[in-house]
Amino acid sequence: MRIAVAKETLVDESRVALVPDVVAKLVKQGLEVEVETGAGEKSFFFDKAYEEAGAKIISDNDSFWRETDVLLKIGVLQDSEVEKLKEGGIVITFLNPLGNPTIVQRLAERKITAFSMEMIPRTSRAQVMDALSSQANIGGYKAVLLASAALPKFFPMLTTAAGTIKPAKVLVMGAGVAGLQAIATARRLGAIVEAFDIRPEVKEQVQSLGAKFVDVTLKESTVAEGGYAKEISEQAKQHTREVLTQHVAASDIVITTAQVPGKKAPLLVTKEMVDQMKPGSVIVDMAAIQGGNCECTEAGKDVEWNGVTIIGPVNLPGTMQVHASELYAKNISALLKLMVKDGELNLNFEDDIISGACVTHDGEIRNQRVKDALAVAVGS
Ligand code: NAD
């Protein structure tokens, strides 16, 4: 069975799906691994290291895509890439199937078996394959570093001969994987941290990291199947914004991470709320690519609004590509282990991880949420 690592084509994608150390382990398990020339270059993993790990470097892009049994990527698939895949082959990547269901439809038409790393169930057994978490963790850390670099102030309290510096105040909105890492990182840098989430059960996790939980009691259910947040009503969003206004105004830094899978990111920070922040304050909006949690956010840009800097990063894990690729490679190899027996492909759809992560197989879209998203996208 041939497994191949594709070179990412998007300019801002510097990660790679497998790193040499993980390739060496897969080769030892009897798998044949091919790597597209230069696939790991932007992550500082060079062709020579892959060769030494036992992989074959392939420079003919067309035959590489056409002949591979299992193609591994990390970034979303381009339309042209779907057409190049081998019919009946397998592709594993972050597919964004809810945000781009038409590409899933095309994969099904081409009889490609597609695994979406976003769809790995969030269960204890699947933790080792949970690429959403491995990458969100990196994002949460880097968001705080970006904010601290843009803030014209110290983070920690300092007692100096010239007087005492007050610690920075950080507010984290959305305390999932990224938010919890942002809290931990801001605390390590010495800031005073508050955090908020619509899922009340994260209160204890927030407090255990030394942050204060901002309680916004909502009179509706906020948790959906799988432990994810639900999209809340406009009334609840309005109430949330009212409670948070004073907290935003008092913060030097606001890190927003709130997301609802398959939906536009909830608007948590309005322009009016930004107006009340002190000049020099910084917002890092980790939901920029999903429309943003802040009304001033522009994805991929730093925006100035009344003296406040709003940073809208689109791929934070990609800025820490060495560790992001290493962790993703471990996630992928754990998934491959479930899919391969004695060096041969063995897809067991009774397994909840295989079944949950596989979005197309045998010409069919297998996931109901993707089918629903497709129906909306094509307007039926
Ligand atoms: P996510 O990226 O989907 O969302 C980030 C956070 O935004 C979440 O905490 C969510 O509650 C919050 N949010 C959504 N709407 C909001 C709003 N209007 N206001 C404020 N906050 C809002 O989340 P994630 O980090 O991927 O985690 C999703 C779920 O999966 C969580 O329940 C998490 O605990 C769980 N999880 C489980 C495992 C596991 O068991 N193996 C691993 C990772 C995550």
Coordinates of C-alpha atoms and ligand atoms in Angstrom, one line a residue, residues 122-124 127 130 132-133 173-178 196-199 226-230 232 257-261 266 268, ligand 1:
R122 CA -13.9 14.1 20.3
T123 CA -13.7 11.0 22.5
S124 CA -11.0 9.7 24.8
Q127 CA -7.6 11.9 21.5
D130 CA -7.5 14.8 17.4
L132 CA -8.3 20.0 15.7
S133 CA -7.0 20.0 19.3
M173 CA -13.7 34.6 25.0
G174 CA -14.4 31.0 24.2
A175 CA -12.6 28.5 26.5
G176 CA -12.3 25.4 24.3
V177 CA -8.9 24.0 23.5
A178 CA -7.4 27.2 22.0
F196 CA -15.9 33.4 29.3
D197 CA -17.7 30.6 27.4
I198 CA -21.4 29.8 26.9
R199 CA -20.7 26.2 28.0
G226 CA -20.6 15.8 20.9
G227 CA -20.0 18.5 23.5
Y228 CA -19.8 21.4 21.0
A229 CA -21.4 24.7 21.6
K230 CA -24.8 25.4 19.9
I232 CA -27.4 30.7 20.5
T257 CA -11.8 31.9 20.0
A258 CA -15.6 31.3 19.9
Q259 CA -16.8 29.0 17.2
V260 CA -19.8 26.8 16.4
P261 CA -18.9 24.0 13.9
P266 CA -20.7 34.4 16.7
L268 CA -19.1 38.9 20.5
Ligands
NAD1 P1 -14.5 25.2 19.1 O1 -13.2 25.5 18.4 O2 -15.6 24.6 18.3 O3 -15.1 26.5 19.9 C1 -14.3 27.2 20.8 C2 -15.1 27.6 22.0 O4 -16.0 28.6 21.6 C3 -15.9 26.5 22.6 O5 -15.4 26.3 24.0 C4 -17.3 27.0 22.5 O6 -18.1 26.6 23.7 C5 -17.1 28.5 22.5 N1 -18.3 29.2 22.0 C6 -19.1 29.0 21.0 N2 -20.0 29.9 20.9 C7 -19.7 30.9 21.8 C8 -20.3 32.1 22.2 N3 -21.4 32.6 21.6 N4 -19.8 32.8 23.2 C9 -18.7 32.3 23.9 N5 -18.1 31.1 23.6 C10 -18.6 30.4 22.6 O7 -14.2 24.2 20.4 P2 -13.1 23.1 20.6 O8 -12.0 23.8 21.4 O9 -12.8 22.5 19.4 O10 -13.9 22.2 21.6 C11 -15.2 21.7 21.3 C12 -15.6 20.7 22.3 O11 -14.9 19.5 22.2 C13 -15.5 21.1 23.7 O12 -16.6 20.6 24.4 C14 -14.3 20.4 24.2 O13 -14.2 20.3 25.6 C15 -14.4 19.1 23.5 N6 -13.2 18.4 23.3 C16 -13.2 17.1 23.7 C17 -12.0 16.3 23.6 C18 -11.9 14.9 24.0 O14 -12.7 14.5 24.7 N7 -11.0 14.1 23.4 C19 -10.9 16.9 23.0 C20 -11.0 18.3 22.6 C21 -12.1 19.0 22.7

